[in-house]
Structure formats: C-alpha cells, structure tokens
Amino acid sequence: MTEVFQLHPEPDQYSFTFGGKEPILTVPPGSVIELSTEDCYGGQVRSVDDLPSVVCKFPFLNPVTGPIAVEGAEPGDILAVHLAEVRPRRDWAVSSTFPHFGALTTTHTTAMLHDALEERVWMYEIDAEAGTCRFSARNSDYVVDLPLDPFHGTIGVAPDAFERIVTVTPSFHGGNMDTPETRARATVYFPVFVDGAHLSLGDGHCRQGEGEVCGTAVEAAMATTIVVDLIKGSAPIATPRIEDDRFIMTTGSVRPLEDAFRLSQTELIRWTESLTGMDTLDAYQLVSQAGLAPAGNVVDTNYTMVAKLPKTVLDGASVWDDVHARLRRTGEEHLRGR
Amino acid sequence: MTEVFQLHPEPDQYSFTFGGKEPILTVPPGSVIELSTEDCYGGQVRSVDDLPSVVCKFPFLNPVTGPIAVEGAEPGDILAVHLAEVRPRRDWAVSSTFPHFGALTTTHTTAMLHDALEERVWMYEIDAEAGTCRFSARNSDYVVDLPLDPFHGTIGVAPDAFERIVTVTPSFHGGNMDTPETRARATVYFPVFVDGAHLSLGDGHCRQGEGEVCGTAVEAAMATTIVVDLIKGSAPIATPRIEDDRFIMTTGSVRPLEDAFRLSQTELIRWTESLTGMDTLDAYQLVSQAGLAPAGNVVDTNYTMVAKLPKTVLDGASVWDDVHARLRRTGEEHLRGR
Amino acid sequence: MTEVFQLHPEPDQYSFTFGGKEPILTVPPGSVIELSTEDCYGGQVRSVDDLPSVVCKFPFLNPVTGPIAVEGAEPGDILAVHLAEVRPRRDWAVSSTFPHFGALTTTHTTAMLHDALEERVWMYEIDAEAGTCRFSARNSDYVVDLPLDPFHGTIGVAPDAFERIVTVTPSFHGGNMDTPETRARATVYFPVFVDGAHLSLGDGHCRQGEGEVCGTAVEAAMATTIVVDLIKGSAPIATPRIEDDRFIMTTGSVRPLEDAFRLSQTELIRWTESLTGMDTLDAYQLVSQAGLAPAGNVVDTNYTMVAKLPKTVLDGASVWDDVHARLRRTGEEHLRGR
Amino acid sequence: MTEVFQLHPEPDQYSFTFGGKEPILTVPPGSVIELSTEDCYGGQVRSVDDLPSVVCKFPFLNPVTGPIAVEGAEPGDILAVHLAEVRPRRDWAVSSTFPHFGALTTTHTTAMLHDALEERVWMYEIDAEAGTCRFSARNSDYVVDLPLDPFHGTIGVAPDAFERIVTVTPSFHGGNMDTPETRARATVYFPVFVDGAHLSLGDGHCRQGEGEVCGTAVEAAMATTIVVDLIKGSAPIATPRIEDDRFIMTTGSVRPLEDAFRLSQTELIRWTESLTGMDTLDAYQLVSQAGLAPAGNVVDTNYTMVAKLPKTVLDGASVWDDVHARLRRTGEEHLRGR
C-alpha cells in the first residue's frame, strides 16, 4: 500500500541551499508525495513592472521545497525520484532577463567592461487545458503559443563533504541543472551523500529552450506529485541520471562547457557498459553514433550538458530492475485514483 | 530548365583544404549536381585491421569534392546548398578511434601526460533498403541496427582573408562542422567570401551521434545530389545556417564550447529578429524558451554547436523567399526524373 | 598597544570548510596572531610510501586553522590580513600526484577514458637557514635546491549566501587560490560576507610554481604570524586582492580559465580607476600595457588567475590609507620583539 | 664569416598570412638579417583621431615582413631565430581598443548581445635614450612613463598541411603569440613544416602587459636585427619555444585557455625530461614547483600561454649545444661592429 504525503511549505519554510537544513518531511521508500513549489522569484514578480533586481532580495532566490528525508537512504545508495505530475499552480508564468546573468551578457564571472543588458520581464498566459503558454513580445505585438512542457529546473539532494550549496548552482548533487529532461513522467536518479538523501526541488518551468540562454525559463509555481524510491547495492553513480520511456540520460554540471560534455558522456559510456556488457571502447563507439547531446543550461554557476541514449539500442537491458517503469505505474495509479 | 552536372573526382583530384584551389567545376545558380565523395579515411580503412594511423598519410585526411564555383557569387552573398540526396556508395562503412583525437582522450591541444587510448576500428554493414547500419562490438557479440541518417560532416566554402584551412577544421566558412543537421533534405546557407564561393563537400556519415564523442562517425563514401543557388541582396550572414522542413538553425564553430554556444545562439537571435520584426531582447526571450541546442562536434579543431528554432513559432515568416522549399522541390523533381 | 593571540589547534580542531563553523578565536582589529597550520595531507604523508589516496580520508583533506572572528567586521567591509611570517614547522615537506587530480590528467570533471596517472610522492628537505627546499627525483639521482618561498595556498573567509564551501575550492571568498602571491610579507584583502568575517588559513607551501600543474605544491605545516585589520567605508570588493611592496594584485577564481582571467583583469581595472581617477577605458589601456597575468592554479575546483600592476605606475596613490605599509610595520615590530 | 642581409619591404611587399607566399629573401643558416617591420595598423593610425576601424582595411591588418627562406631547412628541423635588436623606428607608438576585439568585450567569437565598447586610440611618446614609452590618459591628465621593452608580437613560419593562416592568429607555427617573452636578446625556436621554413615577423610592440587584455600593445614600426640558424637531427618540437639568458620557455597557442596552459606545460615537461634525463613524472614534479606560467595573449583567435623554467634548476644542461649563447654572441658582435 503506497503511502501518500503532503508537503506545502509556508512562505518562510522554503530553503535556499542544498545541505545544511533539517528535513521538513521524512518518508519511507516507495512513497508518493504531493507538494507545492514557488517560482524562482519567490512569487515576487507578478507584472512586467516588477523588476527582479528590485523585488527579489539576494540571496533569497530560487526557493526549494524540502529537504525530504527518505528513510534508509545511506551514502553510496541511489535515490530515484519519479516526477509523476508537474502542474502550474497559476494561469500565468513569468520570465525575465536579470542584470549580469545569462549566456550572452557580461556576468559576475564572465566579467567584462560592458554595462548590463536591459532588465525586462515577460508575462506568459498559461492554458493548461490547451497545453500552451502564450508568449507576448514586449516591444511589438508578436504573440505565439508555445507547448506547455513542465519540469523542475532545480532538483537535488544534500551534497557531499559537509558542503552547503546555494540553489542556483547545479553540481554532482543535482540542483539547478535547468534541463528540460527532468520533466513530468521522467525518473531522476541521484547519488546519496548523506543519511536520508535530503531531496529538495523547485524552480518549476512551464517550458524552457535548451541552454536557457537568457538565464530564465517560463517560471511558475507548481503542484507536483513525485514517487521516491531507493536503489541499494548498485555501484554508486557520480552525477544525476535521468530515465524516461525512450531514453537513458546522464548529466554533467561543471565548468567549462567542454567538461560538462565530457562528464556527461563519460557517465553515459560507463552506464552503457554496465547495461550491455560491452567493454569501454565498444560502448564509446555506440554512444558516439547513437547518442544525443543537448545543452541543459549555459548560464548557471555550473553549466549542464545532457547525454542521451535511446533505449532501442540497449537490447532490452533492464535499468535497475525497471524501477522507472514501476514508479511510473505507481504515479499513474495515484493520479487516476485522486 | 534546370541544368544537371556530374562531378566524380579521380583519386588524385580530391582537395584537403578549403581555399587555395582552382574550381574543378563551374555551374550557374539553380543547378543540380550529382557528385561522389570519398570517406574521411580516403577509402584506406577497409577492415578492422586497417589502423588509420598506419594506412592514412597525414595531411591527406578528409578529402573533399570540389571546389565548385557558382557563377555570379560575390563576397557578401549567401550560397544555398540543398542536399537532395546523400546515399552510401558501398554496403559497408567504418568508424574508429584515432590516437590523440576525440573528446575523452588527451589530444594535441588538450595535451596531457597520458598515453593515447587504444586505436580500434569498427566495420558497419549498411542496408540501404532497410535503412540501417549495423554496429558490431569488437570485444563482445553485441550487435544492434541503427537507423541510417546520412549527411555530410564536411561542407563549406573558401574562407575569407586569403586563408587556406584544412578540411578537418570547421569555422566561419563551414567545413568540418560534423553536425547531423546537414542531412539529406536540408538546405545549408554559407557566407560567400570569394568570387564563385568555391563550395566543397565530403566526409559522408551514415549517421552520427551529437558531439561525435569518439572523433569519427559511421564514415562512408557517398553518392550525393545537391541543388545550389545564390541569395543576393540580403544582409550577409556570419556563419553557416541550416534549414529543413521543421527548423531554422544556426551554427557556431569556434572554441571554447561556450563560445560555440554563444555564437550559434546570437546568430539565431539575430535571424529571429529579422524574420519576426521583434527587437533583440524579445527575440532573445523567444529563443530562450523555444530553441534547441544540440552539440555538433566536440572533437575537431573547432567545436560546433547548433541552435535550432521550430518554424511553428515564426508565424509563417518566409526565409529568403522560401528558397528551401523551392530547392527541395527542384531536388525531388530531379530525383524522380532520374 | 597591539594585542597578540595564539592559535594552535589540536588535531580534531581543524576545519574542512569555509562557512558553517563557530569561530575558535575572536580578536579585535589590529591584532597579531601567531598560529599553526597542518599540511594539506593532514600530516599523514611522511614518506614516499605514504600514498595520499591510502593514508588520507576524503573529505578530511586540506585542514585549515580557524575560523577567526574579527570584532566589528560586517558584510560589505574589507578584511586585511598581513602575512608577517610563514615558517615551515618541520625540516621536510612533501608533494605528490593524486589520482584524478592535476592539470595534465583526466579528473573528476575533465572526465576522460584514461586510467589515472601514477600516484607518486616526493619528499623535500627544508633548510630554513639556507633558504632552500631540496628536490630529489624518484626515478633518477637528479637533485636540485629550490629557493624557499613560503606562502599559504588556502586563505579565506566565510562565504556569502549561507554557503559552506570545502577548503579545496577557491572562489569569491578566497579559499584554495594556490597562488604564490599570498606569500610572507604580502597583505591579502577579503570581502566580508558574515559578521566577524571568519578567517581561516592553511595549506602551507614552501614554494610552488605558477599553475600548480601537478596539483600539489611543496606542502608543509607552518608556523605563521598574521596581522589582521578592517577597512570600513570603502566600496566593497568582489574578490580577494593582494598587495605587497611592489604590486597591487587582484584574483579571479572561477572556471573556465578565460573567466578567471577576465574577472581578475576587470577587478584590477576597477581598482586602477579608483586609485588614479582615470576613466574605465584609460585604466583598461594602462593595465593592458603594464600588467602581469600569472596563473595561480589550473587544477582546483575553480581556477585562479592573478592580475598584477606595479605600484610604479600608480603615481604614489595610497591604497586604503597605506594599510599594507602599516600592517607590515606592525608585523616586523612584533617579529623583532619576539 | 657571418653574412649580413637587408630586408626592407616596400608598402606593397608586406604579407598578411603565414604560408602561401614565395620567399622575398633566402639566406644560409647563421646569417644576420637587418629588417624593417610596420606596425599592426599598417602605419595608418597616426593620431587619436585615426580610428582603426575607419583607417584600416580588413583583411590588411598586421603586416609581416617575410617570408625569409633559410637554406637547407626541411620539415622536422628546428629553426632558431635570435632577436639581437628590436628598435622602434619612430618617436611615437600607438595603441587602441578595436570594436569586437579584446578580452573584456563581446567579440566575433565570444558573441553577446552588447554593443561594442568605445573605440579609442592612445598615442605614446617613445624616448629610446631614456628607455621609456609615455602613456597619456585620454579623459584625464594622467601621464606615466613605462619602461621600453620591445619585442615582436608576431613571428612564425609557414604552417603545416598546406594551410595559409592570417597573421592575427597564433598556432603551432608561432604567428601572433603576443607574448612579451619574444623580446630583444631572446632566441625563438620554431618547428619547420616546409622546405626553407619561411620565417616572417612583424607586429612590433614597445611593450605589452601579459594577456594583452585590451587587444593591442604599444604598437610600433621596428628596425630589427635577427640571427637565424638551423637545428638538425633533434627530435621535432610541437610548438614554438623560447630561450633567454635566464629561462627556457614553451608556448601553447590554442583555445580554450586551459588547453593553451596544458599544451605549454606538457611541452615544458617533455623538454625538461630531455634536458635532465628524468622520467616524465619527476619532470612534472620539478616543473610544478619551479615553473612560471604567464599569459601571453587572451585576445587573439587562439590564446597563448607561456611556461617558463629557470635555467638554474637544469644543472647546467646544454640546450641544443648552447645555440642561444652562440647566436647571442653573433648578434652582439654584429651590433658592435655596425
């Protein structure tokens, strides 16, 4: 019998780091959790006149819901988080540029002598029925509906080595990877570094292009349903992995972007080896010809690249005893029964 | 009445640079050209025992067919090259590692103290009817059929500023971009730097993963049909662009990988501005939410990133008077009539 | 009257993060502190047979002495730390390679398919009288004396935004910058992010080449004397700065290395503006022609570049009321009187 | 008896590429050559009102004097070029920003959405007697004399593989390395790729900071005296090396900057191995503790890092039979006898 938990933080209960906080919920493996997240602006940007640099207070950016402790999780284990549903909580969402943030501007680290680009806010209309988010240009009357494709930009666990990492950073613990692959109906796998794993998530996106080039997505508060489970006894994983019905995926969240590519690809090759029994060079070859390599984000304090391999080339190999399929069923049953 | 040309080089007629060679064919805009290309190994690797470092002679790597002069092409123009058909000429293809080449090994530029990885060759069986290329592991009995998806890894024009660039390098002139997006039924647009443009192409790939992580694709000699045309009077383009039935695409071929991303995204934003009439920041926003950003190659002397925008968000904007659709029809009619 | 404090931690009193620890000493501005640090191996590597990967236990690497709270320090202030003396505590020091660490090897982030390079330890003989550290090759009889030039590879304050950062990482708070410029008789300036600043230091190096290419320096436990002071009312600084008798210096500790360069140069240009009254572009020009740009480290989780400007081009400008000269005198007087 | 040659090109005799030109002078090994070079602006910028983007015509930038063929030079040899004297030909020199060029601005490759920084020209007064170049700020009355330290920013040979490379690019053939280490009284060693080597040089700098952060140095036409020689029978070198009285140095001119660092360091380690007889890891260790790693340029189409090792740690090892000392003597004798 699947246990179902609710987690709907009060405004002052959000976290701004991975690590360094006591769990606000503890659940057994196999649980379903219905939870709420706030948008990356803490809900403070509600019109095109709400400039983030004015209405948001650093470092209170990118609130996450959690940490959620999973009973029995120990360092070396793998935490599986299935995103059964990610549903916008409002009929609007928001995006913006932000001074000194983004891939095509001087930033605090890519420091240059230019002034910051203009700070501008865009409001999107969300039509959950139609499955669209409507973009409206600010300086012309251009309007276009984009497909709704909700996911969490930020999802991760407490990091290793006593660290406490702000929620805007992605790294080996996950965090702000900002890849659209952590979308509804995917399962995300995390290395466990601390007892209980301490899962947190937030930064809901109604959709996002690959690379998140302006620095923000179509940001929204979300009503999300997840199913969590533990994988014990497997070889540890170095960085978060993702699985959906069609692909296995690995992530690399480091700088420079070459290294994010290298890390994600190396992880995918190692995974392919273990799933197919091939040696390293044969797996290298197969990934070279069959893999995909989209950018996640090229804007955050670490960059994220994703490496994807279609399951069709894996000859029916079972990934951790088909945990994805199992959690997907659990999620669907829960949503149907709701 | 479309003119049709044949270009089937003798072994000693291939080129190894972009720039610095006299045209071996001159055609008017609008022409169809049926041509042959050799594989990147010059056809010297024919079994798993033919190690490239032994059978290939540097710098005679990656032969291209061309240059083809297009009458009337002048610096500042845009050359459109529609790839009507890219068909493997043999029932086998080949891939390999190569010492000091690839994304996950010490190289001549990412110089480290490791010895080179093992050099290994893989032979693929090509089944054009079934549309597959069969991968066989070397050190186990793992076999899997991958979809045939042929394209030219190397396609470009003579570069600017009197340069002569080896065919293994991608840059502003195109060249060895190694992105699967330059596939059959796509149109590639190049900036013209010299009178006649001087198009060359080669390095046929039966398929390739994004990033080309091991350094080579499923390499094959190709029988290819292209349609060429000129776009005059448009604003010049900085780097090659690609269009297919679903996407407009831009490329950035520089190092580091961040800059390849930045360059491709900037070009896509500029293109979106001109197609939609939006201002820069509005186009930045739309691309941020609707764009795709796959790696082309992360192994060559420059890296290539691709930025893609679905035409569905362009509100029916016409790209250079629908040249892609027109060349696509010309190509189809030619192939049907053959 | 200068107050003098002693800080000699017990083995279990060392810290392994910046941030997240209570101060173990609190001092007023202007104080002299005599302190002890352990080497980056925690003193566990004592012969060429003590392989770090065996005798050291992750994450208990790179212990630091601190945090030291400075009374009255508030966010936005600048903490000045003069290194009056850095003296090796033993007549030997040690260096090593470390698996998956260093600039010329596959690492956890520059992930490749190579096996790790050989792990090897070198013992150095320290002759404080002669001012030398003696290098002895392991696989030949090559021996050479190198000048002793002691400094702290790791020195920094508690970071911003509730973060807790492991001591092997350099960033905006300082930390493991691994630049020989933080040597004896230099003054290091840090941005203050938390009340009390929370200074920690360790990772003594008898000397180090620029870039620290193999990943470790001539590592030694140190007996160090510092003088600390506060600068209030100045514009905040973004990253640590350094001053010695001849140069003003800025640091950038980020990835990629280009950005470390950009950040350090931007900071130096901004500092030059404020010291000379020139506008930004004039300062850009002067730094371009008169500046130095040595690598600090190209091995740590962030890379460090240093930007240096000789004081001779500053027309006698006073840096924060000559705090460096003042602290230098305080340090000398204290050492003479000891 | 040393032969002495004169090479003073007419305005239309300058080259703008390495490779692809016939020699304009052929000399035997051991020759002294007195030659003239023009500044990187082709002498067109003569006042603060001469904006380079207006008065210079792309691609006629950075003219070099050459190619000079050295009799008997064959691929695999090493060309030694001693810079006996580098003397400014005028009593003024010039520097500037240039739109979309420099380390702290959006460029054609680090493409961003900012407008270009202001284009500004600075005129320097050269006092050869006093050994100074006088900087005068443009927007204030700040004036300071900087030491004259003349060198050639661009010096190299014809590249490999039939390439023709513009003079603004540094690479394995040398070219626009823009490191102050190629200064008067240093010897520069180049790999030889074509018969005759085809040496060219230009881009004289009265001085330059490390990194050349704004993109240009104190640019001047030079009267230069070089001595050239061949080293045959040695193992080939991968990239240019430099030697002066105190240091051996290697260069890496690639992107990203990490790779320029890696390449220069790897070359220095390999050189140290061959000079000391140590194995690779022992040489890695010695370079790690004794080496210097200044930036050359972080602005050109490739970046240049330099790796330096003091000769004092080489135990008196002879570098190619002390060719540097020999050429230095030849140069001094020639200058004295003039």
CSV table of N, CA and C in Angstrom, one decimal, chain D residues 143-199:
chain,number,residue,atom,x,y,z
D,143,VAL,N,49.5,60.9,-16.6
D,143,VAL,CA,50.6,60.6,-17.5
D,143,VAL,C,51.6,59.7,-16.7
D,144,VAL,N,52.1,58.7,-17.3
D,144,VAL,CA,53.1,57.9,-16.7
D,144,VAL,C,54.1,57.3,-17.7
D,145,ASP,N,55.4,57.2,-17.3
D,145,ASP,CA,56.4,56.6,-18.2
D,145,ASP,C,56.5,55.1,-17.9
D,146,LEU,N,56.4,54.3,-18.9
D,146,LEU,CA,56.6,52.9,-18.8
D,146,LEU,C,57.9,52.5,-19.4
D,147,PRO,N,58.5,51.4,-18.9
D,147,PRO,CA,59.8,51.0,-19.4
D,147,PRO,C,59.6,50.5,-20.9
D,148,LEU,N,60.5,50.9,-21.7
D,148,LEU,CA,60.6,50.3,-23.1
D,148,LEU,C,61.0,48.9,-23.0
D,149,ASP,N,60.3,48.0,-23.6
D,149,ASP,CA,60.7,46.6,-23.6
D,149,ASP,C,60.3,45.9,-24.9
D,150,PRO,N,61.0,46.3,-26.0
D,150,PRO,CA,60.5,45.9,-27.3
D,150,PRO,C,60.5,44.5,-27.7
D,151,PHE,N,59.5,44.0,-28.4
D,151,PHE,CA,59.5,42.6,-28.9
D,151,PHE,C,58.6,42.6,-30.1
D,152,HIS,N,58.6,41.4,-30.8
D,152,HIS,CA,57.7,41.2,-31.9
D,152,HIS,C,56.5,40.3,-31.4
D,153,GLY,N,55.3,40.9,-31.5
D,153,GLY,CA,54.1,40.1,-31.2
D,153,GLY,C,53.9,39.0,-32.2
D,154,THR,N,54.3,39.2,-33.4
D,154,THR,CA,54.0,38.2,-34.4
D,154,THR,C,55.4,37.7,-35.0
D,155,ILE,N,55.6,36.4,-34.9
D,155,ILE,CA,56.8,35.8,-35.5
D,155,ILE,C,56.5,34.4,-35.7
D,156,GLY,N,56.8,33.9,-36.9
D,156,GLY,CA,56.4,32.5,-37.1
D,156,GLY,C,56.9,32.0,-38.5
D,157,VAL,N,56.5,30.8,-38.8
D,157,VAL,CA,57.0,30.1,-40.0
D,157,VAL,C,55.7,29.7,-40.8
D,158,ALA,N,55.9,29.2,-42.0
D,158,ALA,CA,54.8,28.7,-42.8
D,158,ALA,C,54.3,27.4,-42.1
D,159,PRO,N,52.9,27.3,-42.0
D,159,PRO,CA,52.3,26.2,-41.3
D,159,PRO,C,52.3,24.9,-42.1
D,160,ASP,N,51.9,23.9,-41.4
D,160,ASP,CA,51.8,22.5,-41.9
D,160,ASP,C,50.6,22.3,-42.8
D,161,ALA,N,50.5,21.2,-43.5
D,161,ALA,CA,49.3,20.7,-44.1
D,161,ALA,C,48.7,21.7,-45.1
D,162,PHE,N,49.6,22.4,-45.9
D,162,PHE,CA,49.1,23.2,-46.9
D,162,PHE,C,48.3,24.4,-46.4
D,163,GLU,N,48.3,24.7,-45.1
D,163,GLU,CA,47.5,25.8,-44.6
D,163,GLU,C,48.1,27.2,-44.9
D,164,ARG,N,47.2,28.1,-44.9
D,164,ARG,CA,47.6,29.5,-45.0
D,164,ARG,C,46.8,30.2,-43.9
D,165,ILE,N,47.5,30.8,-43.0
D,165,ILE,CA,46.9,31.3,-41.8
D,165,ILE,C,47.1,32.8,-41.6
D,166,VAL,N,46.1,33.5,-41.4
D,166,VAL,CA,46.2,35.0,-41.3
D,166,VAL,C,47.2,35.4,-40.1
D,167,THR,N,47.8,36.5,-40.3
D,167,THR,CA,48.8,36.9,-39.3
D,167,THR,C,48.3,37.3,-38.0
D,168,VAL,N,47.0,37.4,-37.8
D,168,VAL,CA,46.4,37.7,-36.5
D,168,VAL,C,46.3,36.5,-35.6
D,169,THR,N,46.5,35.3,-36.2
D,169,THR,CA,46.3,34.0,-35.5
D,169,THR,C,47.6,33.4,-35.0
D,170,PRO,N,47.7,33.1,-33.7
D,170,PRO,CA,48.9,32.2,-33.3
D,170,PRO,C,48.5,30.8,-33.3
D,171,SER,N,49.4,29.9,-33.6
D,171,SER,CA,49.1,28.5,-33.6
D,171,SER,C,50.4,27.7,-33.5
D,172,PHE,N,50.5,26.5,-33.9
D,172,PHE,CA,51.6,25.6,-33.8
D,172,PHE,C,52.8,26.2,-34.6
D,173,HIS,N,52.6,27.0,-35.5
D,173,HIS,CA,53.6,27.6,-36.3
D,173,HIS,C,54.2,28.9,-35.7
D,174,GLY,N,53.7,29.3,-34.5
D,174,GLY,CA,54.0,30.6,-34.0
D,174,GLY,C,53.0,31.6,-34.4
D,175,GLY,N,53.4,32.7,-35.1
D,175,GLY,CA,52.4,33.7,-35.5
D,175,GLY,C,52.2,34.7,-34.4
D,176,ASN,N,50.9,35.1,-34.3
D,176,ASN,CA,50.6,36.2,-33.4
D,176,ASN,C,50.5,35.9,-31.9
D,177,MET,N,51.6,35.3,-31.4
D,177,MET,CA,51.6,34.8,-30.0
D,177,MET,C,51.4,36.0,-29.0
D,178,ASP,N,51.9,37.1,-29.3
D,178,ASP,CA,51.7,38.3,-28.5
D,178,ASP,C,52.2,38.1,-27.0
D,179,THR,N,53.3,37.4,-26.9
D,179,THR,CA,53.9,37.3,-25.6
D,179,THR,C,55.2,38.2,-25.5
D,180,PRO,N,55.3,38.9,-24.4
D,180,PRO,CA,56.5,39.8,-24.3
D,180,PRO,C,57.8,39.0,-24.2
D,181,GLU,N,57.7,37.6,-24.1
D,181,GLU,CA,58.9,36.8,-24.0
D,181,GLU,C,59.7,36.8,-25.3
D,182,THR,N,59.1,37.1,-26.4
D,182,THR,CA,59.8,37.1,-27.7
D,182,THR,C,60.5,38.5,-27.9
D,183,ARG,N,61.2,38.8,-26.8
D,183,ARG,CA,61.8,40.2,-26.8
D,183,ARG,C,63.2,40.2,-27.3
D,184,ALA,N,63.8,41.4,-27.4
D,184,ALA,CA,65.2,41.5,-27.8
D,184,ALA,C,66.1,40.7,-26.9
D,185,ARG,N,67.0,40.0,-27.5
D,185,ARG,CA,68.0,39.1,-26.8
D,185,ARG,C,67.5,37.8,-26.4
D,186,ALA,N,66.3,37.4,-26.9
D,186,ALA,CA,65.8,36.1,-26.7
D,186,ALA,C,66.0,35.3,-28.0
D,187,THR,N,66.0,34.0,-27.9
D,187,THR,CA,66.0,33.2,-29.1
D,187,THR,C,64.7,32.4,-29.2
D,188,VAL,N,64.1,32.4,-30.4
D,188,VAL,CA,62.8,31.7,-30.5
D,188,VAL,C,63.0,30.5,-31.5
D,189,TYR,N,62.5,29.3,-31.1
D,189,TYR,CA,62.7,28.1,-31.8
D,189,TYR,C,61.3,27.7,-32.5
D,190,PHE,N,61.4,27.4,-33.7
D,190,PHE,CA,60.1,27.0,-34.4
D,190,PHE,C,60.3,25.6,-35.1
D,191,PRO,N,59.2,24.9,-35.1
D,191,PRO,CA,59.2,23.7,-35.9
D,191,PRO,C,59.2,24.1,-37.4
D,192,VAL,N,59.9,23.3,-38.2
D,192,VAL,CA,59.9,23.6,-39.6
D,192,VAL,C,58.9,22.7,-40.3
D,193,PHE,N,58.0,23.3,-41.1
D,193,PHE,CA,56.9,22.5,-41.7
D,193,PHE,C,57.1,22.4,-43.2
D,194,VAL,N,57.8,23.4,-43.8
D,194,VAL,CA,58.0,23.4,-45.3
D,194,VAL,C,59.5,23.7,-45.6
D,195,ASP,N,59.9,23.2,-46.7
D,195,ASP,CA,61.3,23.5,-47.1
D,195,ASP,C,61.6,25.0,-47.0
D,196,GLY,N,62.7,25.3,-46.3
D,196,GLY,CA,63.0,26.8,-46.2
D,196,GLY,C,62.5,27.4,-45.0
D,197,ALA,N,61.5,26.8,-44.4
D,197,ALA,CA,60.9,27.2,-43.1
D,197,ALA,C,60.0,28.5,-43.3
D,198,HIS,N,60.4,29.5,-44.1
D,198,HIS,CA,59.6,30.6,-44.4
D,198,HIS,C,59.2,31.4,-43.2
D,199,LEU,N,60.2,32.0,-42.6
D,199,LEU,CA,60.1,32.9,-41.5
D,199,LEU,C,59.5,34.3,-41.8
